[in-house]
XYZ file of C-alpha atoms in Angstrom:
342
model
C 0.000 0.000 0.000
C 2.927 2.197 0.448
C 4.560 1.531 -2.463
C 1.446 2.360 -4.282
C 0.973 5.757 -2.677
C 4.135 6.448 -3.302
C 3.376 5.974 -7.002
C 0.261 7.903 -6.658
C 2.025 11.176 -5.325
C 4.986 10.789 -7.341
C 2.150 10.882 -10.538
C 0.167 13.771 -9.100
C 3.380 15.844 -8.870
C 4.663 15.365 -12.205
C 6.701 18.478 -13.538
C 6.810 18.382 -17.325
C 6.235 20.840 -19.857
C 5.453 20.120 -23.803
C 7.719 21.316 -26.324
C 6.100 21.786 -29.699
C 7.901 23.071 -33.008
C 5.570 24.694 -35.716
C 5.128 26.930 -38.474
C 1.760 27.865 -37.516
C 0.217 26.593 -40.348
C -0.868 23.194 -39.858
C -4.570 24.416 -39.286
C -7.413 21.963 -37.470
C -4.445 19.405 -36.786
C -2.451 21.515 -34.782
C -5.780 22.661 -33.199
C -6.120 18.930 -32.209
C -2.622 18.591 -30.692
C -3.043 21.632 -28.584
C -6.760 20.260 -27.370
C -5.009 16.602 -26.370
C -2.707 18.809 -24.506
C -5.510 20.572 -22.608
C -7.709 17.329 -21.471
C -4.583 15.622 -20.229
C -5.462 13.998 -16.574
C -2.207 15.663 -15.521
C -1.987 19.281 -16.950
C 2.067 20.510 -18.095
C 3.351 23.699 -16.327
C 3.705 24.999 -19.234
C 3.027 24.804 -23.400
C 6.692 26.021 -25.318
C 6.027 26.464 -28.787
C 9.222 27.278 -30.878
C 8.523 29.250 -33.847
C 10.425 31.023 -37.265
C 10.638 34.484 -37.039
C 8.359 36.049 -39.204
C 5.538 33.364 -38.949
C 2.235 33.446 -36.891
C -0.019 30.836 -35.291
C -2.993 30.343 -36.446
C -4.525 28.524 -33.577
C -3.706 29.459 -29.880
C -5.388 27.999 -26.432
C -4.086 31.790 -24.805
C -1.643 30.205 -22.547
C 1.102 29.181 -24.508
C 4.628 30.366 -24.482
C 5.598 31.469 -27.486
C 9.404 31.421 -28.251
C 10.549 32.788 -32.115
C 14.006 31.652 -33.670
C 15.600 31.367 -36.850
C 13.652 28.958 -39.390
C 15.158 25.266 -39.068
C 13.435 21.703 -37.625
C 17.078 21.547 -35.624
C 17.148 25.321 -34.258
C 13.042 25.018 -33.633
C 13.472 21.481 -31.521
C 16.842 22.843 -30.165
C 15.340 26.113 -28.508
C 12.322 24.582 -26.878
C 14.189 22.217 -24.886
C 16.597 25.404 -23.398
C 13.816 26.918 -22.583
C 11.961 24.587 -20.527
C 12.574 24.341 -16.766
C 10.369 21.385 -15.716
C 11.872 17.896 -14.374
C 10.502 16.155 -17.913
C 9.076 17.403 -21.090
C 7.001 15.883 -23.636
C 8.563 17.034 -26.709
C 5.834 16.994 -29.789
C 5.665 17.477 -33.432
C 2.502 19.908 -34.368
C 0.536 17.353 -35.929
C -0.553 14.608 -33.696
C -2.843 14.022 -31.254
C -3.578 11.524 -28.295
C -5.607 10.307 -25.433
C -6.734 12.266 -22.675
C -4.255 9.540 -20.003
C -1.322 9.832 -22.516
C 1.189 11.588 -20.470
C 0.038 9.685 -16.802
C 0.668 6.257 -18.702
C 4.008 7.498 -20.251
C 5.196 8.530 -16.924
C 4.164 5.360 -15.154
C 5.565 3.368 -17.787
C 8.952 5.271 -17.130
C 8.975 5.171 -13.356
C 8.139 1.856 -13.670
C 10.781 0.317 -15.870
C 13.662 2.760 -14.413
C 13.692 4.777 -18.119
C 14.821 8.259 -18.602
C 13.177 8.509 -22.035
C 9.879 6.632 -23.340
C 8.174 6.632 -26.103
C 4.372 5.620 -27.203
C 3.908 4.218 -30.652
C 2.152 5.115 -33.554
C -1.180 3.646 -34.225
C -4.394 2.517 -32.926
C -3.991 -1.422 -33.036
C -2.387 -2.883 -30.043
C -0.019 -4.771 -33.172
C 0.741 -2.012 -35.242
C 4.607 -2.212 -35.823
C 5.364 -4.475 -33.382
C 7.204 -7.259 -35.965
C 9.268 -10.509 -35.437
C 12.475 -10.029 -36.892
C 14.096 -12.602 -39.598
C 17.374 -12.056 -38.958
C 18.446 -14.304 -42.007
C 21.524 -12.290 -43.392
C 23.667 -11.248 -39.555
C 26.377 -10.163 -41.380
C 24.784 -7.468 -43.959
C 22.321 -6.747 -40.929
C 25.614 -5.583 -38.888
C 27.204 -3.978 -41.209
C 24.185 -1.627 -42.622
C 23.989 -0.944 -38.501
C 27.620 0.413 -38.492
C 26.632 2.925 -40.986
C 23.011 3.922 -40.794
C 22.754 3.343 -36.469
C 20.138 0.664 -36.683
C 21.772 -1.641 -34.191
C 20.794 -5.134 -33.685
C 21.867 -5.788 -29.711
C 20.695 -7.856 -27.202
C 20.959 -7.936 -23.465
C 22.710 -11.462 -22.549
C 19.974 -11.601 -19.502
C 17.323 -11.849 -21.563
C 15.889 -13.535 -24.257
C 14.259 -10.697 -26.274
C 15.553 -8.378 -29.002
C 16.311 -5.105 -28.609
C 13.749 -2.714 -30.111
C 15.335 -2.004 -33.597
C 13.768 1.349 -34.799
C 14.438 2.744 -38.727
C 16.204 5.853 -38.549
C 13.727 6.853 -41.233
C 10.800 6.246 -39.138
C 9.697 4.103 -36.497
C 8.446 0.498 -37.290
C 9.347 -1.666 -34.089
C 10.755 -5.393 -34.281
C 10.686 -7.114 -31.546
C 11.498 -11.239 -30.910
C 7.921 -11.814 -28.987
C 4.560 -9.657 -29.138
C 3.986 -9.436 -25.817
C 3.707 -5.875 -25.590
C 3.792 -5.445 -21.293
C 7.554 -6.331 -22.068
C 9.939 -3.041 -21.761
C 12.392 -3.826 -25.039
C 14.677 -0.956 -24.943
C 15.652 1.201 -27.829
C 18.931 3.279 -29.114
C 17.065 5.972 -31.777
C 13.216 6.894 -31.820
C 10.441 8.760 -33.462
C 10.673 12.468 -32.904
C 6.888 13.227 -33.207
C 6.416 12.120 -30.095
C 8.211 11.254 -26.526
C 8.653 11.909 -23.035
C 12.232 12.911 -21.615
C 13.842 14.113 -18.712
C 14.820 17.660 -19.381
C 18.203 17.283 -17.827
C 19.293 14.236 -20.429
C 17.405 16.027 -23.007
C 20.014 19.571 -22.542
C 22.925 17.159 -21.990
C 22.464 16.715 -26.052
C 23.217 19.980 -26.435
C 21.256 19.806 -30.217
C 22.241 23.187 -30.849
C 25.323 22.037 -31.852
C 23.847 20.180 -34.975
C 23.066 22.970 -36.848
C 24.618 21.129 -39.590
C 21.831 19.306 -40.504
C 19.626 21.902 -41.583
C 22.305 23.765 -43.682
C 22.625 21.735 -47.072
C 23.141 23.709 -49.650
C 20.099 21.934 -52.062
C 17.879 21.890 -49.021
C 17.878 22.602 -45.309
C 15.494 19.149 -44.870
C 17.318 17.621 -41.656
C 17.525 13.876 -42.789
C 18.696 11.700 -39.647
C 17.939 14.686 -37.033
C 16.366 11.802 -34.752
C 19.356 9.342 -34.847
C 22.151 12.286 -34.114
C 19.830 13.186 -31.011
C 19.801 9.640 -29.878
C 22.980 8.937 -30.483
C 24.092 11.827 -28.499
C 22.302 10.782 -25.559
C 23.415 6.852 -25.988
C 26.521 7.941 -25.097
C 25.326 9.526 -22.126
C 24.002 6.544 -20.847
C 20.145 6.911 -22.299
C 17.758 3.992 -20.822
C 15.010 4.660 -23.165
C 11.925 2.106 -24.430
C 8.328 2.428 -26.401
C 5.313 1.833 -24.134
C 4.109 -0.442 -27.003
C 0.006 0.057 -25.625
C 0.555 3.508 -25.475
C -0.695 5.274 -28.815
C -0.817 8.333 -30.587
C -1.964 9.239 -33.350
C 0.573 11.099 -36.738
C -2.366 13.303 -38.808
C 0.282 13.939 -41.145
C 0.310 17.737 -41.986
C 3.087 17.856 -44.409
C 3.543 21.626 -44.545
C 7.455 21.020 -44.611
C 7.569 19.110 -47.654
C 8.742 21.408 -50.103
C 9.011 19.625 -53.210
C 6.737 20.122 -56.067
C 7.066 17.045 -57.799
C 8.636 13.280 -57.935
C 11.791 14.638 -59.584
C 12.099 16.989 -56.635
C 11.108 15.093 -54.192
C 13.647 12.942 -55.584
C 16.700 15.467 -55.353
C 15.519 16.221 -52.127
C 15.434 12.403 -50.899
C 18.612 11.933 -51.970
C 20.688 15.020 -51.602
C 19.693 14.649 -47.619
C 20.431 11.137 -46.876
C 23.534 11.202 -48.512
C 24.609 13.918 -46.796
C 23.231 13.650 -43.650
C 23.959 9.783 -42.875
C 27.761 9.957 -44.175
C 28.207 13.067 -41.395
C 26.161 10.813 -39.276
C 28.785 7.452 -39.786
C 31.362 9.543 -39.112
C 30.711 11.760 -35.742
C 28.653 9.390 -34.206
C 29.449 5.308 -35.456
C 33.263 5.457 -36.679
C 34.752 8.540 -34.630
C 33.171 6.855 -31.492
C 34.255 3.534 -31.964
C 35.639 2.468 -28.597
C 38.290 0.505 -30.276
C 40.299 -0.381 -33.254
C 38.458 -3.502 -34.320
C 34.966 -1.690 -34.069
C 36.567 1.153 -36.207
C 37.233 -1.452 -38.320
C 33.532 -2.742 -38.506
C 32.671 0.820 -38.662
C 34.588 2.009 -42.158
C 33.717 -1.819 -43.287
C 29.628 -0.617 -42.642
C 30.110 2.540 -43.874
C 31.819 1.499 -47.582
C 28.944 -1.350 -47.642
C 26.107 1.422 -46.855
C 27.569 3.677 -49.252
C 28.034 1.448 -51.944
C 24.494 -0.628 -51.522
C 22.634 2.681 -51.180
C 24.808 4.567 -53.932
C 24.554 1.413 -56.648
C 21.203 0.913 -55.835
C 20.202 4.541 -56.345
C 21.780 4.822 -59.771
C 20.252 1.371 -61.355
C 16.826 2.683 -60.192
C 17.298 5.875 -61.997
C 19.505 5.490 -65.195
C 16.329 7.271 -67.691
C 17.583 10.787 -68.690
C 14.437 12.661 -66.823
C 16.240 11.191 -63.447
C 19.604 12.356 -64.128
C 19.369 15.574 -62.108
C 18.213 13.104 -58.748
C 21.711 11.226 -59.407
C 23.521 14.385 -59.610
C 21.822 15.441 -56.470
C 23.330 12.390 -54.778
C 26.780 12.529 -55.433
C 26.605 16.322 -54.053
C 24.886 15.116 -50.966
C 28.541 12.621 -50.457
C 30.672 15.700 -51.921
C 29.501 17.990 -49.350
C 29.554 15.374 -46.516
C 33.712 14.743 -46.922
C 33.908 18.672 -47.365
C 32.420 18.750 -43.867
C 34.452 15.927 -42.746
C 37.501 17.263 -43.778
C 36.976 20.765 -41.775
C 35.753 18.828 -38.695
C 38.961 16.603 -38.813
């Protein structure tokens, strides 16, 4: 009985506040984030929404507090989390909306499991993403993960999997479906998840301004891994509450392409540039050892070359020339940055 008031106090004196990064212009779906904000069963301290200069909101609940910056997904995500000064935040894309218990289950979730970081999971079906994982090639499996992050580990004390979660999105593999299980993770989704504010500074994301500062676009391709991986390092205990759900509306107001061709260059140009930086600072340069650096330039020339070949057989018609192109500047201006940082 103790125990379980203890839980109940600790729960009813939650200090969080959300973080959400906009351009004001995601209309009725932002309108629905900022209403699953208000009927939470535990209310924030405080609403942070990080802002371009130069752009308005078009829907407001009054109490928000609005903070303006230079235009960037980095810089916007970046500048909410200095700002906040509650014990955890719930850091949100401005697009998505939830359940009314979302942020009491979260919490319990993380108190309960001894997490610093949890996540809930996309969907409305208890199963959505949760798959078994065919590991039938190990060694191209371990290999892609010392270049793109996805990492395949496994605690020796138990028999389940690891949460493996695409740096290009979140679909969750796990070795059994029972879903009270806590599998932990090493990246995440950024459109949703609950952090302690302390860990969440110690990432000090301001510093990655260079992945919002291409010169074809300022998309920032692999901004979730590099925020991860940051906080891997500082000893991040982080898991999805698997029956925990949100729900993405999908606003796409950043996409700026205009077409397949662009969307494309776009595509391309990022991830090339992007997840070479990526390898480098955070897989090969922190390598504990000489054999992992090893594995590390071994996953890196077998990421680059699968993804690079692959890209060019799937595009050799003259119309798709100017997506190749696009490419090979992505990997151009990813060993120009290399070679500055070195």
């Amino acid at each position: 009985r103790l125990i379980a008031l203890h839980k109940i106090l600790s729960i009813m004196n939650l200090s969080y506040s959300v973080v959400i990064r906009t351009l004001g212009n995601t209309g009725i779906k932002y309108q629905a984030l900022l209403q699953s904000i208000e009927s939470q069963t535990i209310q924030p301290e405080e609403i942070i929404v990080a802002i371009p200069n130069g752009y308005e909101l078009d829907y407001q609940l009054g109490t928000e507090r609005i903070v303006h910056c230079e235009k960037g997904m980095v810089m916007q995500r970046a500048i909410g989390i200095a700002e906040t000064k509650s014990e955890y935040i719930l850091v949100c894309d401005d697009d998505i909306q939830f359940a009314p218990n979302m942020v009491e289950e979260l919490y319990k979730y993380l108190i309960q499991n001894n997490l610093n970081c949890c996540l809930p999971m996309e969907g409305v079906d208890d199963k959505w993403g949760t798959d078994r994982l065919n590991l039938r090639y190990p060694l191209s499996t371990r290999l892609r993960g010392r270049f793109t992050g996805q990492m395949l580990t496994g605690y020796g004390h138990s028999k389940y999997l690891d949460v493996l979660t695409y740096t290009a999105g979140h679909k969750v593999y796990v070795n059994s479906n029972e879903l009270d299980k806590c599998y932990l993770c090493t990246t995440a989704c950024f459109q949703c998840f609950f952090i302690k504010t302390d860990l969440a500074k110690a990432a000090h994301y301001e510093e990655e301004l260079w992945l919002q500062e291409g010169s074809l676009t300022s998309y920032a391709a692999y901004d979730e891994p590099v925020f991860f991986s940051k906080l891997n390092l500082l000893g991040l205990r982080m898991a999805y509450a698997l029956r925990v759900r949100y729900q993405h509306l999908d606003a796409g107001v950043g996409r700026k392409a205009t077409n397949k061709i662009e969307a494309k260059k776009i595509r391309y140009f990022s991830i090339a540039r992007n997840r070479t930086i990526y390898w480098y600072k955070y897989i090969y340069t922190t390598a504990p050892t000489f054999g992992k650096k090893i594995l590390a330039l071994l996953g890196g020339l077998y990421g680059l070359t699968n993804y690079a070949l692959l890209t060019i057989l799937i595009n050799l018609r003259p119309r798709h020339f100017r997506s190749l192109s696009a490419l090979f500047k992505g990997y151009k201006e990813a060993l120009e940055y290399i070679k500055i940082s070195k």
